[in-house]
Coordinates of C-alpha atoms in Angstrom, one line a residue:
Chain B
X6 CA 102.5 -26.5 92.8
X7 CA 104.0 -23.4 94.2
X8 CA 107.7 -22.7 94.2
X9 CA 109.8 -23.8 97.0
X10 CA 110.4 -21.3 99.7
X11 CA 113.6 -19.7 99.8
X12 CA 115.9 -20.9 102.3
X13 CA 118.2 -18.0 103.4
X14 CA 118.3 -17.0 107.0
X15 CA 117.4 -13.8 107.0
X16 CA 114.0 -15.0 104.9
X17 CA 113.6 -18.1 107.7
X18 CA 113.2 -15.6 110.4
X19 CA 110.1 -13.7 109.1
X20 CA 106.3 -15.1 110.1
X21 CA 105.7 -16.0 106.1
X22 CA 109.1 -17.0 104.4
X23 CA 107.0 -17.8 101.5
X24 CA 106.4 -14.5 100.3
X25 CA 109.9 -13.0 100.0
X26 CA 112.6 -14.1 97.7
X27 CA 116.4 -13.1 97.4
X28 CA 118.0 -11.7 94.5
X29 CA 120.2 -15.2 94.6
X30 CA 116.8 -17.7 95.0
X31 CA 114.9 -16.0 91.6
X32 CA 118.8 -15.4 89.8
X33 CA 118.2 -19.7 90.2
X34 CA 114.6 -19.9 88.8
X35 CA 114.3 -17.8 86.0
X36 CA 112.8 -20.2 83.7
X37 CA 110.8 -22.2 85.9
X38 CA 107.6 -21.9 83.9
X39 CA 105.5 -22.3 87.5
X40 CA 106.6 -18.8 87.8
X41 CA 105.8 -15.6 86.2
X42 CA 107.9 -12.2 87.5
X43 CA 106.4 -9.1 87.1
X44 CA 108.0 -5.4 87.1
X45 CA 105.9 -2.8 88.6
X46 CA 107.8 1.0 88.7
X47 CA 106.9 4.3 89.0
X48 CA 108.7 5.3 86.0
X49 CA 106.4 3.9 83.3
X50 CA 109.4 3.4 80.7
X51 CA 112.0 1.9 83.0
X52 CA 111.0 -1.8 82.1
X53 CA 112.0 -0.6 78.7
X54 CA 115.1 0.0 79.6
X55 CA 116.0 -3.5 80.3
X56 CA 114.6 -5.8 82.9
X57 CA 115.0 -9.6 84.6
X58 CA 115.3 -11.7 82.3
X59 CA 111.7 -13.4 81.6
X60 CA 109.9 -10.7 83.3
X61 CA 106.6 -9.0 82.0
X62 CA 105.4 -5.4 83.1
X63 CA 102.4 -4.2 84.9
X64 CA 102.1 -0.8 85.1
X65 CA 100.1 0.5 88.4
X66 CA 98.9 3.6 86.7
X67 CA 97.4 2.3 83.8
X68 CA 96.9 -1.6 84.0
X69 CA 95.4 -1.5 87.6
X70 CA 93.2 1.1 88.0
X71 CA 89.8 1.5 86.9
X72 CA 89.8 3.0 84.1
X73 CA 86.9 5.9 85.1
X74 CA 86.4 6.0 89.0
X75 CA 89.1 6.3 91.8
X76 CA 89.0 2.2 92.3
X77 CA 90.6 -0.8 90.6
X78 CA 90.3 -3.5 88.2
X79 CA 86.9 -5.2 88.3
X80 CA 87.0 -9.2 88.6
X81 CA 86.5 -9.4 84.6
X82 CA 88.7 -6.6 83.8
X83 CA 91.7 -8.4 86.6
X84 CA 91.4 -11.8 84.8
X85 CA 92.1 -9.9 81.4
X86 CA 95.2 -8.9 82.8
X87 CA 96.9 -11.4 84.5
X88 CA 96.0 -13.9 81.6
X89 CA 97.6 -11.7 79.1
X90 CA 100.5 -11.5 81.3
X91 CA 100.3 -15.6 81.5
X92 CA 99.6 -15.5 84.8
X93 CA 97.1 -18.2 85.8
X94 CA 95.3 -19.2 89.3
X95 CA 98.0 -21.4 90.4
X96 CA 101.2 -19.4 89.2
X97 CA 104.2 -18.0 91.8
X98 CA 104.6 -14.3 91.1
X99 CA 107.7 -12.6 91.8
X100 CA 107.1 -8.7 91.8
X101 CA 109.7 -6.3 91.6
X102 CA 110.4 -2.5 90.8
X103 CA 112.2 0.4 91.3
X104 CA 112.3 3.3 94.2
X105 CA 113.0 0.0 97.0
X106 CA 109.6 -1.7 95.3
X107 CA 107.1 0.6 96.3
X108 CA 104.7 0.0 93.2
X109 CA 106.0 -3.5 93.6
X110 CA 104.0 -3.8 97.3
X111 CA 101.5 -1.9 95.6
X112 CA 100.8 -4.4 92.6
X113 CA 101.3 -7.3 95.5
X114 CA 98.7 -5.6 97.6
X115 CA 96.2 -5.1 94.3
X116 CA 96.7 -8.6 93.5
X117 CA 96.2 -9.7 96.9
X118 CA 92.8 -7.8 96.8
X119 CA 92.1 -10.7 94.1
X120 CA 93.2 -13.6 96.4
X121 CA 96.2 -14.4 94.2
X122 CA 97.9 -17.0 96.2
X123 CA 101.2 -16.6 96.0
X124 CA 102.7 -13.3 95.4
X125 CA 106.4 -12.4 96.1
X126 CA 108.3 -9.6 96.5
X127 CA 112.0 -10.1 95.2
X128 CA 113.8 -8.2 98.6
X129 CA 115.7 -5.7 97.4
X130 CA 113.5 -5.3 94.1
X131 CA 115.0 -3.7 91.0
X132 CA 117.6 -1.4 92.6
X133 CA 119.6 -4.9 94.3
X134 CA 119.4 -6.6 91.2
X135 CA 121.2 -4.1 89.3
X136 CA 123.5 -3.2 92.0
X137 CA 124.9 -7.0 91.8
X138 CA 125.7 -6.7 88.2
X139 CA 122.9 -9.2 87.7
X140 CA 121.3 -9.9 83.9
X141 CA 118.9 -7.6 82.6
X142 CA 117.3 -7.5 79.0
X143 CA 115.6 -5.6 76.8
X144 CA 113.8 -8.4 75.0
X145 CA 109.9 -8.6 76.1
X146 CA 108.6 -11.5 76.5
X147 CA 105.3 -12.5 74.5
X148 CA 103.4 -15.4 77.2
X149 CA 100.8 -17.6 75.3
X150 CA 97.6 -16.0 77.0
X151 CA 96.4 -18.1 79.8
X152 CA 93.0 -18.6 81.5
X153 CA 92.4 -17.1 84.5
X154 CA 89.0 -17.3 86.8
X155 CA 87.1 -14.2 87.2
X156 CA 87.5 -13.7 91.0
X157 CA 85.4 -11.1 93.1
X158 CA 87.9 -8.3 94.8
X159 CA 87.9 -8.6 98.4
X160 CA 87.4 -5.0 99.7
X161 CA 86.7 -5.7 103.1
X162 CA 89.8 -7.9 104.7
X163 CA 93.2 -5.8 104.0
X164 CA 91.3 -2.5 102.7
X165 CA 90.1 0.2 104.6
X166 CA 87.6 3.1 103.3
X167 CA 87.1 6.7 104.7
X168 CA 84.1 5.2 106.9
X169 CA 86.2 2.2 107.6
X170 CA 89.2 4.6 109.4
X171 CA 86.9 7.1 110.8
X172 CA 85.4 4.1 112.3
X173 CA 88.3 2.9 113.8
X174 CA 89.1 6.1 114.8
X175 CA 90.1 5.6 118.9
X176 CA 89.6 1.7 118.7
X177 CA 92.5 0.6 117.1
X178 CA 96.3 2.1 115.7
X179 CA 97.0 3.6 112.3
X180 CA 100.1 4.0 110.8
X181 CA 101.1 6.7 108.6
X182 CA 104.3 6.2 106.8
X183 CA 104.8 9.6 105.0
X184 CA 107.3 11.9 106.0
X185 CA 107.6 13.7 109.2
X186 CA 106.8 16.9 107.3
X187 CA 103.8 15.6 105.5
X188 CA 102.8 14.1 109.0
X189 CA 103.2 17.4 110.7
X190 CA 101.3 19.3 108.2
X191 CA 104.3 21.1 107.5
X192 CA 103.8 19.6 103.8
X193 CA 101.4 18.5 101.6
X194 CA 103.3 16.1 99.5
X195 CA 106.1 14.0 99.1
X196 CA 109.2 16.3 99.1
X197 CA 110.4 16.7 95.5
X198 CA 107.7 15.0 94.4
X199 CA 104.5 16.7 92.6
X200 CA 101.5 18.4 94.4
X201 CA 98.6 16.1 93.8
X202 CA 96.5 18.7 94.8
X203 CA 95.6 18.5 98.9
X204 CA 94.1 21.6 100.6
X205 CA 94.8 20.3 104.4
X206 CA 98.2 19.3 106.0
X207 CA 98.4 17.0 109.0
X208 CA 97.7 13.5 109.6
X209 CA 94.4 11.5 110.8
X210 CA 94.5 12.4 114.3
X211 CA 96.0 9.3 116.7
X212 CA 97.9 8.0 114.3
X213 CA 101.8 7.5 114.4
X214 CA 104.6 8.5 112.1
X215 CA 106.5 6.0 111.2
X216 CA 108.0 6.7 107.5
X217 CA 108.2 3.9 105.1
X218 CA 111.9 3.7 104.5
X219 CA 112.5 3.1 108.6
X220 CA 111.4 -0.6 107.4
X221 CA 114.9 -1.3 104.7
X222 CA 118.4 -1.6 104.8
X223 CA 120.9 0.7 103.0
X224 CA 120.6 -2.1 100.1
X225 CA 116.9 -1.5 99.7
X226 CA 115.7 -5.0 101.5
X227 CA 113.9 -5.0 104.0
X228 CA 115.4 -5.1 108.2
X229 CA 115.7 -7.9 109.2
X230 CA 112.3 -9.4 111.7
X231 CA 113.7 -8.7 114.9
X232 CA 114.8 -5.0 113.2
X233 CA 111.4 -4.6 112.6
X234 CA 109.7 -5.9 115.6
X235 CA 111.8 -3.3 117.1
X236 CA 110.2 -0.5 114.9
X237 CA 106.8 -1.4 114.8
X238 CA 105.9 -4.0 117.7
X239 CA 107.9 -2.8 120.7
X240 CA 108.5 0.7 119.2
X241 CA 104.3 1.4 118.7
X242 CA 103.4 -1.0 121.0
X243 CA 101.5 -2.9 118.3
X244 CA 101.2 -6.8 119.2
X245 CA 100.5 -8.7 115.7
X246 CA 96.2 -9.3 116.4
X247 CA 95.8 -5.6 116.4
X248 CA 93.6 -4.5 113.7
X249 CA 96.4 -1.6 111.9
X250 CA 95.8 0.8 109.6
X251 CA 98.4 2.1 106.9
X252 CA 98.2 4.8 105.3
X253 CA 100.5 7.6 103.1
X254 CA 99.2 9.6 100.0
X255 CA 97.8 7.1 97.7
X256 CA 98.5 4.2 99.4
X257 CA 101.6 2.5 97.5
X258 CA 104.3 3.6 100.1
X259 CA 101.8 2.2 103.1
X260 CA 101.4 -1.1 100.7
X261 CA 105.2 -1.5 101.8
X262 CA 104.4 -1.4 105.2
X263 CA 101.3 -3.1 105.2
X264 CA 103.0 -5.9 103.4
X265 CA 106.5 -5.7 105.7
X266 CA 103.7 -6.0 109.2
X267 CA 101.4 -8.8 107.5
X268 CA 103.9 -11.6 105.7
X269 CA 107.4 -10.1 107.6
X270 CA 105.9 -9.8 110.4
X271 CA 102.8 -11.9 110.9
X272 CA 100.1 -9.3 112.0
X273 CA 96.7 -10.7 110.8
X274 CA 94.3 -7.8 110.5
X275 CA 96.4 -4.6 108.7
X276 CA 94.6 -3.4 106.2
X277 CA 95.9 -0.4 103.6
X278 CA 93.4 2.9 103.5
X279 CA 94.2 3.8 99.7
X280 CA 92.3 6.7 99.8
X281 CA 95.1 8.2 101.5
X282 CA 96.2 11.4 102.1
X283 CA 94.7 12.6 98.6
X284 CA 90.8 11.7 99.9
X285 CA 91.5 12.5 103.9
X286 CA 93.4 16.0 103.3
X287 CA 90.4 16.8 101.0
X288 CA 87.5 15.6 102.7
X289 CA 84.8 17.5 104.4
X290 CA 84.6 17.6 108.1
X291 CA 86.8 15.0 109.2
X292 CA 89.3 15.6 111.8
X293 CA 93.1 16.6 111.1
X294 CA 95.5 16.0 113.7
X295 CA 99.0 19.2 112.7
X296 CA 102.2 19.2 114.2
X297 CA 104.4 16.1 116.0
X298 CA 101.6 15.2 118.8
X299 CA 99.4 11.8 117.2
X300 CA 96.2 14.5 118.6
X301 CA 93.5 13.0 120.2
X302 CA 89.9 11.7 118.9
Chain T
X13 CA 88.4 17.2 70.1
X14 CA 91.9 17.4 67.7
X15 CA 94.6 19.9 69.4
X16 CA 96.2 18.9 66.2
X17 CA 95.5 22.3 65.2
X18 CA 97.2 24.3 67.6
X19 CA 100.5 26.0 66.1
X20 CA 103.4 24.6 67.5
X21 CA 106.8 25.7 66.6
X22 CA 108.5 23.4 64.0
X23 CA 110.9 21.0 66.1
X24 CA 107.9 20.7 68.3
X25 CA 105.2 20.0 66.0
X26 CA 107.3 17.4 63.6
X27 CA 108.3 15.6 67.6
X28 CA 104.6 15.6 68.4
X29 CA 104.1 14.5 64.8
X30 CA 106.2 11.3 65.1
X31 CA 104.9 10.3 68.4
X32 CA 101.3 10.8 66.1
X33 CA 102.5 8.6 63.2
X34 CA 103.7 6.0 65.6
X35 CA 101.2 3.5 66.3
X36 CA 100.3 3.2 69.8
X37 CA 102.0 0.2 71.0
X38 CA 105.3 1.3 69.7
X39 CA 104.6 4.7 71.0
X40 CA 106.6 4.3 74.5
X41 CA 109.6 3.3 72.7
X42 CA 109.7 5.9 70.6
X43 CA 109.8 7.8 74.2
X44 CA 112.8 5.7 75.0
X45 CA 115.0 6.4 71.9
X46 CA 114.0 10.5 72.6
X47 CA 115.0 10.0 76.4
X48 CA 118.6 9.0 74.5
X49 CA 119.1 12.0 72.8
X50 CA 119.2 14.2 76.1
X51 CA 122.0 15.8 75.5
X52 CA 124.8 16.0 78.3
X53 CA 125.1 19.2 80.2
X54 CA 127.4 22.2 78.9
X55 CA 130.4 22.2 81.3
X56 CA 129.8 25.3 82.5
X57 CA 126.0 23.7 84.5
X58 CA 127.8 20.0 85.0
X59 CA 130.2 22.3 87.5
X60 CA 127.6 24.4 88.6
X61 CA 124.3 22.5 89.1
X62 CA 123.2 25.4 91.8
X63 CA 122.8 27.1 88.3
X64 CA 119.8 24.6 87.5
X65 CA 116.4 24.6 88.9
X66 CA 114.7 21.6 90.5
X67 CA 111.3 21.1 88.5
X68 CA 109.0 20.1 91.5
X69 CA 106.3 18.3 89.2
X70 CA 108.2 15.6 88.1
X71 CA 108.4 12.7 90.3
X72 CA 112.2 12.0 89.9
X73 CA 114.7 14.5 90.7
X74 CA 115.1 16.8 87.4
X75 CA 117.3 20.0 87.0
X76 CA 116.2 22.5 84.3
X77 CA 117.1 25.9 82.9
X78 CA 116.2 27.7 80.5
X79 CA 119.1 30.1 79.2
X80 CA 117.8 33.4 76.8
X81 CA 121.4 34.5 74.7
X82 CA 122.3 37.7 74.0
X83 CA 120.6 37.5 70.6
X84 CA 117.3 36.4 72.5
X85 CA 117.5 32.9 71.2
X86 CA 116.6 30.1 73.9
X87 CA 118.9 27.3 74.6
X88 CA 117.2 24.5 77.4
X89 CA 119.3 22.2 79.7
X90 CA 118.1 19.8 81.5
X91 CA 119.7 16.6 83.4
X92 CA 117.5 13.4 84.9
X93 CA 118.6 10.5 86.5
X94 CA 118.9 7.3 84.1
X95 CA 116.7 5.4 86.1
X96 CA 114.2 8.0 85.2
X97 CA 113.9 7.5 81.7
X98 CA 110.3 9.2 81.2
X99 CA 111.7 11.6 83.0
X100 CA 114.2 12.0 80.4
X101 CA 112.4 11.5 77.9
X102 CA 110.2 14.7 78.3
X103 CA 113.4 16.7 79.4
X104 CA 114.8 15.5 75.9
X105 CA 111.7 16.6 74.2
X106 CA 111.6 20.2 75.2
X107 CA 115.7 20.2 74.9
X108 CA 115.0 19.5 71.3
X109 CA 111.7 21.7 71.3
X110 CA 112.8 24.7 73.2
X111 CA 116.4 25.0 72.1
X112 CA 116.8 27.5 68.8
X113 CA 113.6 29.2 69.9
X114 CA 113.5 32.7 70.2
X115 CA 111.8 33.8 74.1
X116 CA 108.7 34.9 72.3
X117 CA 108.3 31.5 70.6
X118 CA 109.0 29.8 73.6
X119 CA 106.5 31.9 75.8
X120 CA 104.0 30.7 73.0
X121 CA 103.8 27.3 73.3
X122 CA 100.5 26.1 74.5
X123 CA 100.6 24.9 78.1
X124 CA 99.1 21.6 77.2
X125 CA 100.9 21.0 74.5
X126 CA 102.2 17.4 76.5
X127 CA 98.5 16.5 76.0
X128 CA 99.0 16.8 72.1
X129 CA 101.7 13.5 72.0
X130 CA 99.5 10.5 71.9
X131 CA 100.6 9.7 75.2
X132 CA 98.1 10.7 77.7
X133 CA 96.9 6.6 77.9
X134 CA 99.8 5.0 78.0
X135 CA 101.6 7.4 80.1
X136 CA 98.9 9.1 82.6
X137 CA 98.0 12.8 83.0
X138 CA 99.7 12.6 86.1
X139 CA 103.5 11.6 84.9
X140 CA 102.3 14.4 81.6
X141 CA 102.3 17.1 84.9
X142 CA 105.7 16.6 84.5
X143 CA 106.7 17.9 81.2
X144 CA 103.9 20.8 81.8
X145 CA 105.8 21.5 84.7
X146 CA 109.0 21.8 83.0
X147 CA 108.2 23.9 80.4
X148 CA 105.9 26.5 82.8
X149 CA 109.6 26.5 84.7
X150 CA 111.4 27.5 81.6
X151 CA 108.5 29.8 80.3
X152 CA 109.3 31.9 84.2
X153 CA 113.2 31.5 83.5
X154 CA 113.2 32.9 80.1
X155 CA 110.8 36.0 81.5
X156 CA 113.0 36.8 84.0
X157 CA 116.2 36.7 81.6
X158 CA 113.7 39.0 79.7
X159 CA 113.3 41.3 82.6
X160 CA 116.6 41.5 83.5
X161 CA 117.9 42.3 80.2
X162 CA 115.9 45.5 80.4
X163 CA 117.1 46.8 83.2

């Protein structure tokens, strides 16, 4: 049975209450054994360093990818993982992390690939916690591995492929969440963060800028649903049966904006290109849009 | 293929020799105790940061600097966030590695010598990037202490 929704006000509002939490609602439910919490950061060690109570690690890096190609977990390799974690079929995951939980949307949206049920972001993620003095450990928890089904990935319904966007390409909107200067082409990564190796700047041409952090609060959780409407339904002129596209670099920023439009917001057909900036600003012969114009098809 | 073999000065080679003796699952919190040892900054970068260079490759904000002294011995500081321990942890590394070195020594070490710590599966090449990056930095700091010396 899955965990009862949390109440708060600000979680009522959104179009799928049941897939956000509060620091307050999980600081309650720590040891209820129907739910498992999972850190996901981008610093491999800072689970290490003390964590929520109860909570077990994924890493994004090395526990979801395929091992070998560009891709993730296969169905066998996925079941591996979340049983080892005890994570069965049926169990409420609370996901978490560091940098306002972009790995954490990441793992959510990777697990979501699987048809997990019911995945949860804690709003806020690791940063609130520890901001309200709230426990943290260093003692790892060691689950009794469970069983759980080997499920096919879904790669069609919220992921999007290089054919899949240049399909769409003047038939429907696409997001990109990086930052104005990676949008402009001004840039070819993150600022301050490492080169990944691109050899074009710009953005896929129509698409808009709308950089991820314009979707939280100064606290790290996310605006509230009529903030957000604001940004992405009136300000794009998006209406929530659009069929969006999200993208950024490697697609864990765009994972936080593909999950704040589908559960926060209640858009049914976003799905998160991956590939990202890394495969687009390195592909041959498809069209780059440079500067602040969106650029036509 | 071993890169066991590849000299590496003495403080490096028994670090990268611990991380080796470690077995693997205990390997990342062998990491954590080095990120510990980071020593603080002298006073004379903790009031000057602008002194300290921003190492691009890592993925958390790091400030490093390599300082040459007049007997041509290397000293390296480096400060990283604490909610960067990996971070940290490779700054620490090369803190301990670097530091005592004369400039030639330091100028030696292998490029890829991040590759040589056992770490490359549990960490990623990509997070590695960041200690190469690091010590390329320091490697360019100490040759332009070099140069300038000459003048």
């Amino acid at each position: 049975m899955p965990a009862p929704i949390d109440p708060s006000d600000k979680i009522a509002q959104y179009a799928h209450p049941e897939r956000l939490v509060s620091t307050t609602w999980l600081a309650q439910r720590l040891k209820d054994p129907g739910i498992v919490v999972v850190e996901s950061d981008e610093d491999v060690l800072l689970y290490e360093t003390g964590h929520i109570p109860g909570a077990v690690k994924v890493d994004w890096h090395t526990e979801l990818q395929h091992p070998e190609m560009r891709d993730y977990l296969d169905g066998a390799a996925f079941a591996a993982l979340m049983g080892s974690k005890g994570i069965t079929r049926d169990t409420t995951i609370v996901l978490y992390g560091d940098k306002n939980n972009w790995w954490a949307a990441y793992t959510a949206w990777v697990f979501t690939l699987f048809g997990h049920s019911d995945v949860r972001l804690l709003d806020g993620g690791r940063g609130l916690w520890s901001a309200e003095g709230r426990e943290l450990t260093t003692d790892v928890p060691a689950p009794a591995p469970v069983e759980y089904p080997t499920v096919e990935r879904d790669d069609t319904t919220i992921r999007a492929f290089r054919e899949d966007v240049l399909a769409h390409l003047g038939n429907g909107p696409l997001v990109d969440i990086r930052s104005p200067q990676e949008y402009t082409g001004e840039r070819i990564a993150i600022p301050d963060y490492p080169e990944e190796g691109v050899l074009r700047g710009g953005h896929i041409p129509t698409a808009r800028n709308v950089p991820w952090a314009t979707a939280v609060a100064e606290d790290g959780t996310y605006k509230t649903r009529a903030e957000l409407d604001a940004i992405y339904t009136s300000g794009l002129g998006l209406s929530a049966d659009d069929a969006v596209i999200t993208y950024c670099r490697i697609g864990e920023r765009s994972s936080h904006t593909w999950f704040a439009l589908t559960y926060l917001l209640g858009y049914t057909a976003v799905r998160n290109y991956d590939g990202s900036w890394t495969e687009w600003g390195n592909a041959v012969r498809v069209p780059v849009a440079t500067g602040a114009e969106a650029g036509t098809v | 293929m071993s890169t066991n073999d590849v000299d590496l000065p003495e403080a490096l080679a028994e670090l990268r020799d611990a991380f080796l003796d470690t077995p693997e699952r205990d390997r990342l919190q062998l990491l954590l105790e080095v990120s510990r040892e980071l020593p603080p900054l002298p006073d004379r970068y903790a009031d000057a940061p602008e002194r300290l260079e921003r190492v691009q490759e890592c993925q958390s904000p790091v400030y490093a600097f390599a300082e040459v002294d007049d007997a041509g011995v290397v000293a390296f500081h480096a400060t990283a966030p604490e909610e960067a321990p990996t971070t940290r942890g490779f700054a620490s590394i090369l803190a301990q590695g670097l530091t005592g070195l004369t400039a030639q020594q330091v100028l030696d070490v292998p490029e890829d010598f991040p590759l040589q710590f056992g770490l490359t599966k549990l960490v990623s090449p990509l997070r590695l990037n960041g200690m190469a990056g690091m010590l390329t930095r320091a490697k360019r700091q100490v040759r332009e202490q070099l140069a300038a010396a000459q003048v």
